[in-house]
Every structure is written in structure tokens, then in C-alpha cells.
């Protein structure tokens, strides 16, 4: 969840940040913000809403300076306060600072309680405020050293972009859980963004990923300075490839679309079905369904039409609204489906709501048999590293067997990708964060600890 961007050394920095945030709108739709630095002060605009609603020419003009950082915030059930928008700005001993954060700190309550004990006050429940406080409280003389000091006190998943009036600092946690890449701008300057799809829109050239454990310092007139703060232990998040990232983005050298095709092909090997047709759940299941159809040697059809004017189903707080929204969003092409045995492929199954509704919809459209295929393993554990997957008691696969879930959603068969199959699809050149599937909380936290949406 969430997107971050940082632009440094560009005349129209805030405009470029705006374009980058627009390209990464899928990572968060609740609120958006940009802060810019003109050498003397930091300007900030952040509001609830989509990037194109919040920013227009007039507002961008106010965001002067050659450095701009920005953030899109993911919607979490029931929490929609504008106070939770980022970047977080503060004045402190060394001047002004602005912070954008993607990820989730697993020790946020320990750190917060300690800070409160010492008299700190908080405006929001966001872990990002911890970061600002830790920097402000550090006794180091330079901001860079204060940031390093702060980094020794936080744990979990983070991609951080920190702006002062003259500099920009970028840090990625040592596990590299959330993606973060560095690009070079055409007319000079650099851009750092959660996803490479942002570079394509602003015409930036991809340079490399920010390394796990790395800190980059951007200073006027100089090339970015790289320092390894922590020893890297890469565990890129498998869920970025499964669902979250845009298919045209490249994460750790791998194009997301290709990974989804591989997962679909692997799914065909592991759970074939006697079918006439493969349909995707649009848009999330499209690439995996294509892979499944290719693997099965069966035609692929866009047999379910999506209404693009409805938001994501997952973000709606009550079950009743969620149920209705699937129908508002998706509708089958009856001619294509009636009398056929179909496989319907989605990228993941969380509560089972989408699958249940779609199976029912396809049966009502006259399908002879409906075989549900999920191009991810069963989600049994809540992620604590920045993907907002419900709490454990809402995860249907945490409590039900595959057969019980099949019965619940009313499909003729149900197949998940195995954890080994997922690893094989992604390639065995690195370890992945598979915490939702295997419950190995390698970066701190556990199934019962508060997740991203559990803000105070
Ligand atoms: P559910 O209906 O609860 O089983 O959720 C599964 C659907 O939600 C699938 O269509 C996924 O594409 C989508 N999904 C999975 N994870 C997330 C997430 N973290 N945020 C939003 N949507 C998600």
C-alpha cells in the first residue's frame, strides 16, 4: 500500500512528482500530497482524494523549488482522516523537514509509547510521525546523522523519502520489502519512485533499484551519494508481483506482467481442469488467466466486463457494501458463457467475497461448470509489512480448508497456486516475503500485532 516519489534537481519538480503520483494511483486512492523545497522553505499541499482531484496547475505553481517529494495513501477501512495524508511536515531544531513513507513499522507502538512517555505529542496514528519525532529528538548535529540515528530505532518495512530545504534523502529497509527504484530525468536531475511505471510517464531513464539497506543522499550540483546503512537481506514482497504493482512495472529486474503469466502457467500445471474457456477476473486476474489459458491450451476470453467507475471492492468497510460493489463492478457476457465449463482466474482470494459473487454471477449467466483458480497460495496470515490484508479472522483460508472454501464460494472446483509453485514462477534467485502464505514474520511483528490499518 502507498506510493512514494522524490524528484531532485529538476526545474519543474512538483509537476514531475504529480505525474509520477498519477502513474502510481493504483497504490493508494485515499489521499495524496506533494511537498517541495526551494532552498529556503518547504511548501506542502496534501488532501483527501485522487491525484487529479487534488492537484491542478494553480496548486502545482505554489509548490516551488527543484526538489519535490510525494505520496499516495492507500485507503484503509474506516480511516479516512486528512491528518493521515502524507508527506508529514515539521519544523525542528535544524529547520524544516518533510517525510514520505511506504511500508509499515512493526515496532511503532513500542517507539510511540516511549516517545509519549518522554512528553512527545502526536497528531495522528501514523508510524511516519514516529520517524519525524526520532529525527527531531536525535542529538546529532547533521540531518543525515539524525536520520541514521533514527534508523537504528525503527523496525519493519520502509521506503523513506526525506526532504530538507536543500537536500533529499532516500532509504530502503534492509529486506527491500517494498519496491523502490532510481531513475534519471531527461533534463537533468533524478527521480526515485515506488514503481518504474512512474518513470515511463515522466520520460525518465531507469538507473537501478535502490538497494535494500541503502541510503541515497541528493545534494545540489552533485551526483547522488550512496551508503549502505545495513547489510542487505533481500526479501521483495511476493504480493507486489501477485496483485499490487502495475503490470508494466519492473521490480528487482522482473516485469510484473511476465511474473503473473508465469504464475498462471504454473497454476495450469498444478490444478488443471476440464474446461472450454478461461476467463479472468478483470483487471486483477487478467495476466494470470492468460498464463493459465496458455498453460491449458484453452481459449482465453474477456468474458466479464468491468465498470471502471467503481472503486476497488476490497476497500469498502462493511460486508454489505462489499457484496453489492462486486455486482456494480463486474458483469458477465452471457452468450459467451452459457452452456460452457469455464475456469475463472483471480490473482488472490482474501475473504472470498469476490469469488463467491463471481461464481454466482457465472452460474446465473448459464455456465455449466465454474472452476475457480487463484494464482496465489492460500492467504493464511495477515501481512505486517505494508499490504493491508485484513486481520486474521477475516482471512477465509486461515480457518477453512480448500474444500470448505470451495463449498462456501459455490464453485465446482477450486485450485490455489502452491507456495513452491509461486517461488518457481518468481525464480529462485532471491528469497521473497511470503508472510501472508507461510506466516514467517522475518522483519518483526506477528499475526496478532497491529497492521497498517490499526491506527490509533
Ligand atoms: P476477497 O473478495 O476478499 O476474497 O478479495 C480478493 C480480491 O481482492 C481479489 O480480486 C484481489 O484482486 C483483491 N485484493 C487482494 N488483496 C488486496 C488488497 N490488499 N487490497 C485490495 N484488493 C485486494
Short mmCIF file of C-alpha atoms and ligand atoms in Angstrom, two decimals:
data_model
loop_
_atom_site.label_atom_id
_atom_site.label_comp_id
_atom_site.label_asym_id
_atom_site.label_seq_id
_atom_site.Cartn_x
_atom_site.Cartn_y
_atom_site.Cartn_z
CA UNK A 1 0.00 0.00 0.00
CA UNK A 2 1.03 3.57 -0.69
CA UNK A 3 3.30 5.12 -3.27
CA UNK A 4 6.23 7.43 -2.74
CA UNK A 5 8.15 9.64 -5.13
CA UNK A 6 11.08 12.02 -4.84
CA UNK A 7 12.34 14.36 -7.56
CA UNK A 8 15.63 16.20 -7.14
CA UNK A 9 17.41 18.77 -9.29
CA UNK A 10 14.58 19.47 -11.74
CA UNK A 11 13.09 22.84 -12.66
CA UNK A 12 9.51 21.52 -12.64
CA UNK A 13 9.97 19.10 -9.75
CA UNK A 14 6.42 19.29 -8.37
CA UNK A 15 4.90 18.72 -11.81
CA UNK A 16 7.06 15.63 -12.32
CA UNK A 17 6.10 14.36 -8.86
CA UNK A 18 2.45 14.92 -9.82
CA UNK A 19 2.80 12.83 -12.98
CA UNK A 20 4.60 10.11 -11.07
CA UNK A 21 1.87 10.00 -8.42
CA UNK A 22 -0.74 9.83 -11.16
CA UNK A 23 1.04 6.79 -12.68
CA UNK A 24 1.05 5.18 -9.23
CA UNK A 25 -2.57 5.97 -8.35
CA UNK A 26 -3.31 2.23 -8.08
CA UNK A 27 -1.12 2.10 -4.95
CA UNK A 28 -3.39 4.42 -2.99
CA UNK A 29 -6.54 6.40 -3.61
CA UNK A 30 -7.42 7.83 -0.22
CA UNK A 31 -5.23 10.92 -0.12
CA UNK A 32 -2.28 12.42 -1.91
CA UNK A 33 0.31 15.07 -1.19
CA UNK A 34 3.39 16.81 -2.52
CA UNK A 35 5.91 18.94 -0.67
CA UNK A 36 8.52 20.98 -2.48
CA UNK A 37 11.70 22.66 -1.30
CA UNK A 38 13.04 25.83 -2.86
CA UNK A 39 16.22 26.12 -0.81
CA UNK A 40 14.66 28.44 1.76
CA UNK A 41 11.47 26.75 2.75
CA UNK A 42 9.27 23.74 2.24
CA UNK A 43 5.81 24.11 0.68
CA UNK A 44 3.19 21.40 1.23
CA UNK A 45 -0.22 20.54 -0.21
CA UNK A 46 -2.00 17.33 0.82
CA UNK A 47 -5.64 16.40 0.73
CA UNK A 48 -8.06 13.54 0.54
CA UNK A 49 -8.88 12.38 -2.97
CA UNK A 50 -7.27 11.27 -6.18
CA UNK A 51 -4.18 12.91 -7.64
CA UNK A 52 -6.13 14.62 -10.44
CA UNK A 53 -8.74 15.91 -7.97
CA UNK A 54 -6.24 17.36 -5.54
CA UNK A 55 -3.71 18.93 -7.91
CA UNK A 56 -4.17 21.36 -10.76
CA UNK A 57 -1.95 23.90 -12.47
CA UNK A 58 -2.63 26.60 -9.88
CA UNK A 59 -1.77 24.39 -6.92
CA UNK A 60 1.34 22.98 -8.55
CA UNK A 61 2.58 26.53 -9.15
CA UNK A 62 2.58 27.08 -5.39
CA UNK A 63 4.88 24.10 -4.95
CA UNK A 64 8.05 25.90 -5.97
CA UNK A 65 11.57 24.53 -5.96
CA UNK A 66 13.75 21.95 -7.65
CA UNK A 67 13.02 19.17 -5.14
CA UNK A 68 9.59 17.63 -4.63
CA UNK A 69 8.51 14.55 -2.72
CA UNK A 70 5.07 12.98 -2.84
CA UNK A 71 2.83 10.26 -1.53
CA UNK A 72 -0.40 8.43 -2.37
CA UNK A 73 -2.13 6.92 0.60
CA UNK A 74 -3.97 3.63 0.44
CA UNK A 75 -7.47 3.55 1.78
CA UNK A 76 -7.86 1.54 4.93
CA UNK A 77 -11.30 0.63 6.22
CA UNK A 78 -12.94 3.46 8.11
CA UNK A 79 -9.79 5.57 8.47
CA UNK A 80 -10.03 8.49 6.13
CA UNK A 81 -8.75 11.43 8.12
CA UNK A 82 -6.90 14.10 6.19
CA UNK A 83 -4.45 14.14 9.07
CA UNK A 84 -3.26 10.75 7.84
CA UNK A 85 -2.23 12.20 4.48
CA UNK A 86 1.47 12.45 3.69
CA UNK A 87 4.12 13.86 3.36
CA UNK A 88 4.41 14.67 7.06
CA UNK A 89 5.93 18.12 7.59
CA UNK A 90 7.58 19.51 10.71
CA UNK A 91 9.74 22.36 11.92
CA UNK A 92 12.52 21.31 14.27
CA UNK A 93 15.91 22.39 15.58
CA UNK A 94 17.69 22.16 12.21
CA UNK A 95 14.91 23.81 10.21
CA UNK A 96 12.17 22.16 8.18
CA UNK A 97 11.65 18.57 7.20
CA UNK A 98 9.13 16.59 5.19
CA UNK A 99 8.80 12.79 5.14
CA UNK A 100 7.02 10.34 2.83
CA UNK A 101 6.87 6.70 3.87
CA UNK A 102 5.72 3.50 2.21
CA UNK A 103 5.63 0.40 4.38
CA UNK A 104 4.74 -0.43 7.94
CA UNK A 105 6.89 -0.20 11.05
CA UNK A 106 6.46 -3.28 13.19
CA UNK A 107 7.66 -1.65 16.42
CA UNK A 108 5.56 1.51 16.05
CA UNK A 109 3.72 1.19 19.36
CA UNK A 110 6.84 0.48 21.40
CA UNK A 111 8.54 3.52 19.88
CA UNK A 112 5.47 5.70 20.19
CA UNK A 113 4.85 4.77 23.84
CA UNK A 114 8.44 5.60 24.66
CA UNK A 115 8.20 8.95 22.89
CA UNK A 116 4.91 9.78 24.62
CA UNK A 117 6.44 8.81 27.94
CA UNK A 118 9.11 11.47 27.27
CA UNK A 119 6.49 14.10 26.50
CA UNK A 120 6.07 13.89 22.73
CA UNK A 121 2.65 14.67 21.33
CA UNK A 122 1.18 13.10 18.20
CA UNK A 123 -1.37 14.41 15.74
CA UNK A 124 -2.14 11.12 14.03
CA UNK A 125 -1.80 7.38 14.47
CA UNK A 126 0.68 7.09 11.64
CA UNK A 127 4.02 5.40 12.20
CA UNK A 128 5.53 8.09 9.96
CA UNK A 129 5.17 10.54 12.85
CA UNK A 130 7.49 8.31 14.88
CA UNK A 131 10.15 8.88 12.24
CA UNK A 132 9.79 12.66 12.41
CA UNK A 133 9.97 12.63 16.21
CA UNK A 134 13.01 10.37 16.28
CA UNK A 135 14.82 12.68 13.86
CA UNK A 136 13.82 15.78 15.84
CA UNK A 137 14.93 14.24 19.15
CA UNK A 138 18.31 12.98 17.96
CA UNK A 139 21.26 14.85 19.40
CA UNK A 140 23.33 14.59 16.20
CA UNK A 141 24.34 17.87 14.53
CA UNK A 142 23.55 16.96 10.94
CA UNK A 143 20.25 15.79 9.48
CA UNK A 144 21.95 12.88 7.76
CA UNK A 145 23.32 11.61 11.07
CA UNK A 146 19.96 12.16 12.74
CA UNK A 147 18.35 10.02 10.05
CA UNK A 148 20.92 7.29 10.64
CA UNK A 149 20.25 7.53 14.36
CA UNK A 150 16.50 7.22 13.73
CA UNK A 151 17.07 4.17 11.51
CA UNK A 152 18.63 2.26 14.42
CA UNK A 153 15.33 2.63 16.30
CA UNK A 154 12.76 1.55 13.72
CA UNK A 155 11.94 -1.95 12.50
CA UNK A 156 9.82 -3.35 9.72
CA UNK A 157 9.19 -2.32 6.14
CA UNK A 158 10.00 1.13 4.89
CA UNK A 159 10.85 3.09 1.79
CA UNK A 160 11.53 6.59 3.05
CA UNK A 161 11.94 9.85 1.19
CA UNK A 162 13.02 12.70 3.43
CA UNK A 163 13.34 16.29 2.30
CA UNK A 164 15.05 19.22 3.94
CA UNK A 165 15.13 22.72 2.49
CA UNK A 166 18.15 21.85 0.36
CA UNK A 167 18.62 18.07 0.30
CA UNK A 168 16.78 14.82 -0.23
CA UNK A 169 17.48 11.51 1.49
CA UNK A 170 16.16 8.13 0.37
CA UNK A 171 16.29 4.95 2.45
CA UNK A 172 15.08 1.40 1.85
CA UNK A 173 14.88 -1.17 4.65
CA UNK A 174 17.46 -3.94 4.60
CA UNK A 175 14.90 -6.51 3.41
CA UNK A 176 13.83 -4.41 0.42
CA UNK A 177 10.26 -5.49 1.08
CA UNK A 178 8.53 -2.66 -0.76
CA UNK A 179 9.85 -1.68 -4.19
CA UNK A 180 11.86 1.50 -4.82
CA UNK A 181 13.74 2.48 -7.97
CA UNK A 182 16.07 5.26 -9.11
CA UNK A 183 15.70 7.00 -12.47
CA UNK A 184 17.49 9.80 -14.31
CA UNK A 185 15.47 12.68 -15.71
CA UNK A 186 15.93 13.82 -19.29
CA UNK A 187 16.69 17.47 -18.48
CA UNK A 188 18.95 16.73 -15.53
CA UNK A 189 18.13 15.59 -12.04
CA UNK A 190 16.88 12.35 -10.55
CA UNK A 191 13.64 10.65 -9.62
CA UNK A 192 13.03 7.93 -7.05
CA UNK A 193 9.69 6.13 -7.13
CA UNK A 194 7.92 3.09 -5.73
CA UNK A 195 7.32 1.74 -9.21
CA UNK A 196 9.09 2.10 -12.54
CA UNK A 197 5.77 2.84 -14.30
CA UNK A 198 6.23 6.37 -12.89
CA UNK A 199 9.45 6.77 -14.91
CA UNK A 200 7.72 5.94 -18.17
CA UNK A 201 5.25 8.76 -17.76
CA UNK A 202 7.86 11.42 -16.97
CA UNK A 203 10.30 10.11 -19.58
CA UNK A 204 12.94 9.18 -17.01
CA UNK A 205 15.52 6.52 -17.68
CA UNK A 206 15.61 3.64 -15.21
CA UNK A 207 19.01 3.58 -13.48
CA UNK A 208 18.63 0.82 -10.87
CA UNK A 209 16.65 -0.26 -7.83
CA UNK A 210 17.56 1.41 -4.56
CA UNK A 211 19.34 -1.44 -2.76
CA UNK A 212 17.93 -2.99 0.41
CA UNK A 213 19.74 -1.28 3.31
CA UNK A 214 20.92 1.61 1.14
CA UNK A 215 20.70 5.34 1.77
CA UNK A 216 20.99 7.85 -1.06
CA UNK A 217 21.78 11.50 -0.40
CA UNK A 218 20.94 14.11 -3.02
CA UNK A 219 22.79 17.42 -2.83
CA UNK A 220 22.62 20.28 -5.33
CA UNK A 221 25.25 20.08 -8.08
CA UNK A 222 26.45 16.62 -7.02
CA UNK A 223 25.73 13.06 -8.07
CA UNK A 224 23.67 11.13 -5.51
CA UNK A 225 25.81 9.63 -2.78
CA UNK A 226 25.17 6.01 -1.86
CA UNK A 227 25.89 4.44 1.52
CA UNK A 228 25.00 1.00 2.80
CA UNK A 229 23.48 1.57 6.23
CA UNK A 230 22.53 -2.06 6.86
CA UNK A 231 23.68 -5.34 5.43
CA UNK A 232 21.19 -6.29 2.73
CA UNK A 233 18.96 -9.32 3.27
CA UNK A 234 16.62 -9.04 0.27
CA UNK A 235 13.04 -10.31 0.63
CA UNK A 236 11.00 -8.47 -2.01
CA UNK A 237 7.27 -8.79 -1.39
CA UNK A 238 5.67 -11.54 -3.49
CA UNK A 239 2.31 -9.77 -3.23
CA UNK A 240 3.64 -6.86 -5.28
CA UNK A 241 4.01 -9.31 -8.17
CA UNK A 242 0.74 -11.10 -7.43
CA UNK A 243 -1.57 -8.15 -7.08
CA UNK A 244 -0.31 -4.80 -6.04
CA UNK A 245 2.12 -3.43 -8.61
CA UNK A 246 1.15 -2.28 -12.08
CA UNK A 247 1.81 -4.98 -14.71
CA UNK A 248 4.18 -2.75 -16.69
CA UNK A 249 6.42 -2.06 -13.67
CA UNK A 250 9.78 -3.79 -13.27
CA UNK A 251 10.61 -4.90 -9.74
CA UNK A 252 14.02 -6.40 -8.95
CA UNK A 253 14.62 -6.81 -12.68
CA UNK A 254 11.36 -8.65 -13.33
CA UNK A 255 8.41 -7.28 -15.28
CA UNK A 256 5.31 -7.77 -13.16
CA UNK A 257 3.13 -8.88 -16.11
CA UNK A 258 5.57 -11.66 -17.00
CA UNK A 259 5.58 -12.91 -13.43
CA UNK A 260 1.77 -13.06 -13.45
CA UNK A 261 1.84 -15.04 -16.72
CA UNK A 262 4.28 -17.48 -15.11
CA UNK A 263 2.06 -17.87 -12.06
CA UNK A 264 -0.89 -18.65 -14.36
CA UNK A 265 1.13 -21.22 -16.29
CA UNK A 266 2.30 -22.84 -13.08
CA UNK A 267 -1.30 -22.90 -11.84
CA UNK A 268 -2.31 -24.78 -15.00
CA UNK A 269 0.36 -27.39 -14.23
CA UNK A 270 -0.72 -27.74 -10.61
CA UNK A 271 -4.51 -27.56 -10.90
CA UNK A 272 -5.73 -28.31 -14.43
CA UNK A 273 -9.48 -28.50 -15.14
CA UNK A 274 -11.71 -29.83 -17.90
CA UNK A 275 -12.89 -26.57 -19.39
CA UNK A 276 -13.94 -24.89 -22.64
CA UNK A 277 -12.84 -21.39 -21.75
CA UNK A 278 -10.65 -19.38 -19.38
CA UNK A 279 -11.94 -16.03 -18.09
CA UNK A 280 -10.07 -13.52 -15.92
CA UNK A 281 -11.50 -11.55 -13.04
CA UNK A 282 -10.84 -8.11 -14.51
CA UNK A 283 -8.47 -6.41 -14.08
CA UNK A 284 -6.55 -8.13 -11.30
CA UNK A 285 -6.65 -11.64 -12.79
CA UNK A 286 -6.01 -10.83 -16.45
CA UNK A 287 -2.33 -11.72 -16.83
CA UNK A 288 -2.57 -14.84 -14.65
CA UNK A 289 -5.66 -16.01 -16.58
CA UNK A 290 -3.78 -15.58 -19.85
CA UNK A 291 -0.97 -17.71 -18.41
CA UNK A 292 -3.47 -20.32 -17.21
CA UNK A 293 -5.14 -20.44 -20.65
CA UNK A 294 -1.75 -20.73 -22.38
CA UNK A 295 -0.73 -23.49 -19.97
CA UNK A 296 -4.01 -25.35 -20.51
CA UNK A 297 -4.12 -24.77 -24.26
CA UNK A 298 -7.69 -23.45 -23.90
CA UNK A 299 -9.12 -20.18 -25.32
CA UNK A 300 -8.87 -17.04 -23.17
CA UNK A 301 -11.79 -14.61 -23.30
CA UNK A 302 -12.61 -11.35 -21.54
CA UNK A 303 -15.99 -12.80 -20.60
CA UNK A 304 -16.62 -10.48 -17.67
CA UNK A 305 -16.92 -6.77 -18.29
CA UNK A 306 -15.69 -4.31 -15.72
CA UNK A 307 -17.26 -0.97 -14.98
CA UNK A 308 -14.26 1.26 -14.38
CA UNK A 309 -16.15 3.93 -12.49
CA UNK A 310 -16.46 1.92 -9.28
CA UNK A 311 -13.60 1.85 -6.77
CA UNK A 312 -11.88 -1.29 -5.55
CA UNK A 313 -14.18 -3.72 -3.75
CA UNK A 314 -11.68 -4.57 -1.08
CA UNK A 315 -11.58 -1.14 0.49
CA UNK A 316 -15.24 -0.93 1.48
CA UNK A 317 -15.70 -1.22 5.20
CA UNK A 318 -18.86 -3.28 5.57
CA UNK A 319 -19.62 -6.70 4.10
CA UNK A 320 -22.95 -5.47 2.74
CA UNK A 321 -21.37 -2.71 0.65
CA UNK A 322 -18.62 -5.06 -0.47
CA UNK A 323 -21.19 -7.59 -1.73
CA UNK A 324 -23.09 -5.02 -3.74
CA UNK A 325 -19.97 -3.45 -5.15
CA UNK A 326 -18.78 -6.63 -6.87
CA UNK A 327 -22.03 -6.65 -8.85
CA UNK A 328 -21.78 -2.96 -9.61
CA UNK A 329 -18.29 -3.53 -10.89
CA UNK A 330 -18.45 -6.78 -12.85
CA UNK A 331 -20.94 -8.18 -15.34
CA UNK A 332 -20.76 -11.36 -17.49
CA UNK A 333 -21.21 -11.71 -21.27
CA UNK A 334 -23.97 -14.31 -21.16
CA UNK A 335 -23.71 -15.54 -24.78
CA UNK A 336 -20.11 -16.48 -24.29
CA UNK A 337 -20.64 -18.31 -21.03
CA UNK A 338 -23.99 -20.12 -21.28
CA UNK A 339 -23.63 -23.89 -21.51
CA UNK A 340 -19.83 -23.81 -21.10
CA UNK A 341 -17.46 -25.17 -18.49
CA UNK A 342 -15.30 -22.21 -17.54
CA UNK A 343 -12.25 -21.57 -15.41
CA UNK A 344 -12.29 -18.16 -13.78
CA UNK A 345 -8.91 -16.89 -12.61
CA UNK A 346 -8.20 -14.23 -9.98
CA UNK A 347 -4.89 -13.14 -8.54
CA UNK A 348 -5.80 -13.81 -4.91
CA UNK A 349 -8.58 -14.75 -2.53
CA UNK A 350 -8.79 -12.89 0.75
CA UNK A 351 -12.23 -13.03 2.35
CA UNK A 352 -13.79 -14.96 -0.53
CA UNK A 353 -16.32 -12.21 -1.29
CA UNK A 354 -15.23 -11.60 -4.88
CA UNK A 355 -15.02 -15.29 -5.74
CA UNK A 356 -18.40 -16.05 -4.21
CA UNK A 357 -20.09 -13.27 -6.15
CA UNK A 358 -18.40 -14.14 -9.42
CA UNK A 359 -19.17 -17.84 -9.24
CA UNK A 360 -22.82 -16.98 -8.57
CA UNK A 361 -22.80 -14.49 -11.44
CA UNK A 362 -21.36 -17.04 -13.89
CA UNK A 363 -23.87 -19.70 -12.84
CA UNK A 364 -26.68 -17.19 -13.31
CA UNK A 365 -25.26 -16.49 -16.77
CA UNK A 366 -25.78 -20.19 -17.58
CA UNK A 367 -22.28 -21.64 -17.10
CA UNK A 368 -22.38 -25.45 -16.94
CA UNK A 369 -19.44 -25.65 -14.55
CA UNK A 370 -17.37 -22.96 -12.85
CA UNK A 371 -13.80 -23.78 -11.80
CA UNK A 372 -12.24 -21.09 -9.65
CA UNK A 373 -8.46 -20.74 -9.95
CA UNK A 374 -6.37 -18.47 -7.76
CA UNK A 375 -2.88 -17.51 -8.98
CA UNK A 376 -1.54 -17.21 -5.42
CA UNK A 377 -1.32 -19.55 -2.44
CA UNK A 378 -3.95 -19.53 0.30
CA UNK A 379 -3.66 -16.34 2.39
CA UNK A 380 -3.45 -17.62 5.95
CA UNK A 381 -1.64 -14.80 7.74
CA UNK A 382 -2.02 -11.02 7.78
CA UNK A 383 0.88 -9.12 6.23
CA UNK A 384 2.62 -6.77 8.67
CA UNK A 385 4.88 -5.20 6.07
CA UNK A 386 2.67 -2.76 4.27
CA UNK A 387 0.00 -4.74 2.41
CA UNK A 388 -3.30 -4.14 4.10
CA UNK A 389 -4.68 -7.67 4.12
CA UNK A 390 -7.50 -7.73 6.68
CA UNK A 391 -6.98 -9.19 10.15
CA UNK A 392 -6.50 -12.93 10.59
CA UNK A 393 -10.11 -13.67 11.49
CA UNK A 394 -11.25 -12.20 8.18
CA UNK A 395 -8.93 -14.37 6.08
CA UNK A 396 -11.09 -17.25 4.94
CA UNK A 397 -8.16 -19.57 4.22
CA UNK A 398 -6.85 -19.11 7.75
CA UNK A 399 -9.78 -21.15 9.04
CA UNK A 400 -11.19 -23.14 6.15
CA UNK A 401 -9.67 -25.94 4.06
CA UNK A 402 -9.61 -25.60 0.27
CA UNK A 403 -12.67 -27.88 0.11
CA UNK A 404 -14.54 -25.76 2.67
CA UNK A 405 -13.71 -22.57 0.77
CA UNK A 406 -14.85 -24.23 -2.46
CA UNK A 407 -18.18 -25.10 -0.84
CA UNK A 408 -18.50 -21.55 0.51
CA UNK A 409 -17.96 -19.86 -2.86
CA UNK A 410 -20.12 -22.47 -4.65
CA UNK A 411 -17.58 -23.41 -7.35
CA UNK A 412 -17.35 -26.84 -8.96
CA UNK A 413 -13.67 -26.88 -8.13
CA UNK A 414 -11.15 -24.54 -6.53
CA UNK A 415 -7.40 -24.50 -7.02
CA UNK A 416 -4.66 -22.35 -5.47
CA UNK A 417 -1.06 -21.96 -6.58
CA UNK A 418 1.28 -23.75 -4.16
CA UNK A 419 3.94 -21.80 -2.24
CA UNK A 420 6.64 -23.75 -4.09
CA UNK A 421 4.86 -23.04 -7.37
CA UNK A 422 4.86 -19.34 -6.54
CA UNK A 423 8.58 -19.43 -5.78
CA UNK A 424 9.24 -21.28 -9.01
CA UNK A 425 7.24 -18.73 -11.00
CA UNK A 426 9.16 -15.83 -9.48
CA UNK A 427 12.55 -17.52 -9.84
CA UNK A 428 14.88 -18.94 -7.22
CA UNK A 429 17.49 -16.17 -7.47
CA UNK A 430 16.26 -14.47 -4.29
CA UNK A 431 14.16 -15.05 -1.18
CA UNK A 432 10.73 -13.41 -1.16
CA UNK A 433 8.49 -12.03 1.53
CA UNK A 434 5.83 -14.75 1.63
CA UNK A 435 4.48 -13.84 5.03
CA UNK A 436 0.79 -13.92 4.01
CA UNK A 437 1.23 -17.55 2.97
CA UNK A 438 3.79 -19.01 5.34
CA UNK A 439 3.48 -16.78 8.40
CA UNK A 440 7.26 -16.24 8.65
CA UNK A 441 7.47 -12.75 10.10
CA UNK A 442 11.15 -12.29 9.33
CA UNK A 443 11.10 -8.49 9.79
CA UNK A 444 9.37 -8.37 13.18
CA UNK A 445 5.72 -8.31 14.20
CA UNK A 446 3.38 -11.30 14.19
CA UNK A 447 -0.14 -12.32 13.22
CA UNK A 448 -1.60 -10.59 16.27
CA UNK A 449 0.36 -7.37 16.13
CA UNK A 450 -1.38 -4.29 14.74
CA UNK A 451 -1.43 -3.97 10.97
CA UNK A 452 -1.33 -0.95 8.71
CA UNK A 453 -4.96 -0.04 9.24
CA UNK A 454 -4.82 -0.42 13.01
CA UNK A 455 -4.00 3.19 13.64
CA UNK A 456 -4.90 4.67 16.94
P1 LIG B 1 -11.85 -11.06 -1.43
O1 LIG B 1 -13.00 -10.64 -2.25
O2 LIG B 1 -11.91 -10.53 -0.03
O3 LIG B 1 -11.57 -12.53 -1.46
O4 LIG B 1 -10.55 -10.35 -2.03
C1 LIG B 1 -9.99 -10.82 -3.21
C2 LIG B 1 -10.00 -9.73 -4.24
O5 LIG B 1 -9.41 -8.55 -3.71
C3 LIG B 1 -9.19 -10.14 -5.46
O6 LIG B 1 -9.93 -9.80 -6.62
C4 LIG B 1 -7.92 -9.32 -5.37
O7 LIG B 1 -7.54 -8.84 -6.64
C5 LIG B 1 -8.25 -8.19 -4.43
N1 LIG B 1 -7.21 -7.94 -3.42
C6 LIG B 1 -6.34 -8.80 -2.89
N2 LIG B 1 -5.56 -8.19 -1.97
C7 LIG B 1 -5.94 -6.92 -1.94
C8 LIG B 1 -5.50 -5.76 -1.22
N3 LIG B 1 -4.52 -5.81 -0.34
N4 LIG B 1 -6.16 -4.60 -1.47
C9 LIG B 1 -7.14 -4.53 -2.35
N5 LIG B 1 -7.60 -5.57 -3.06
C10 LIG B 1 -7.00 -6.74 -2.86
#
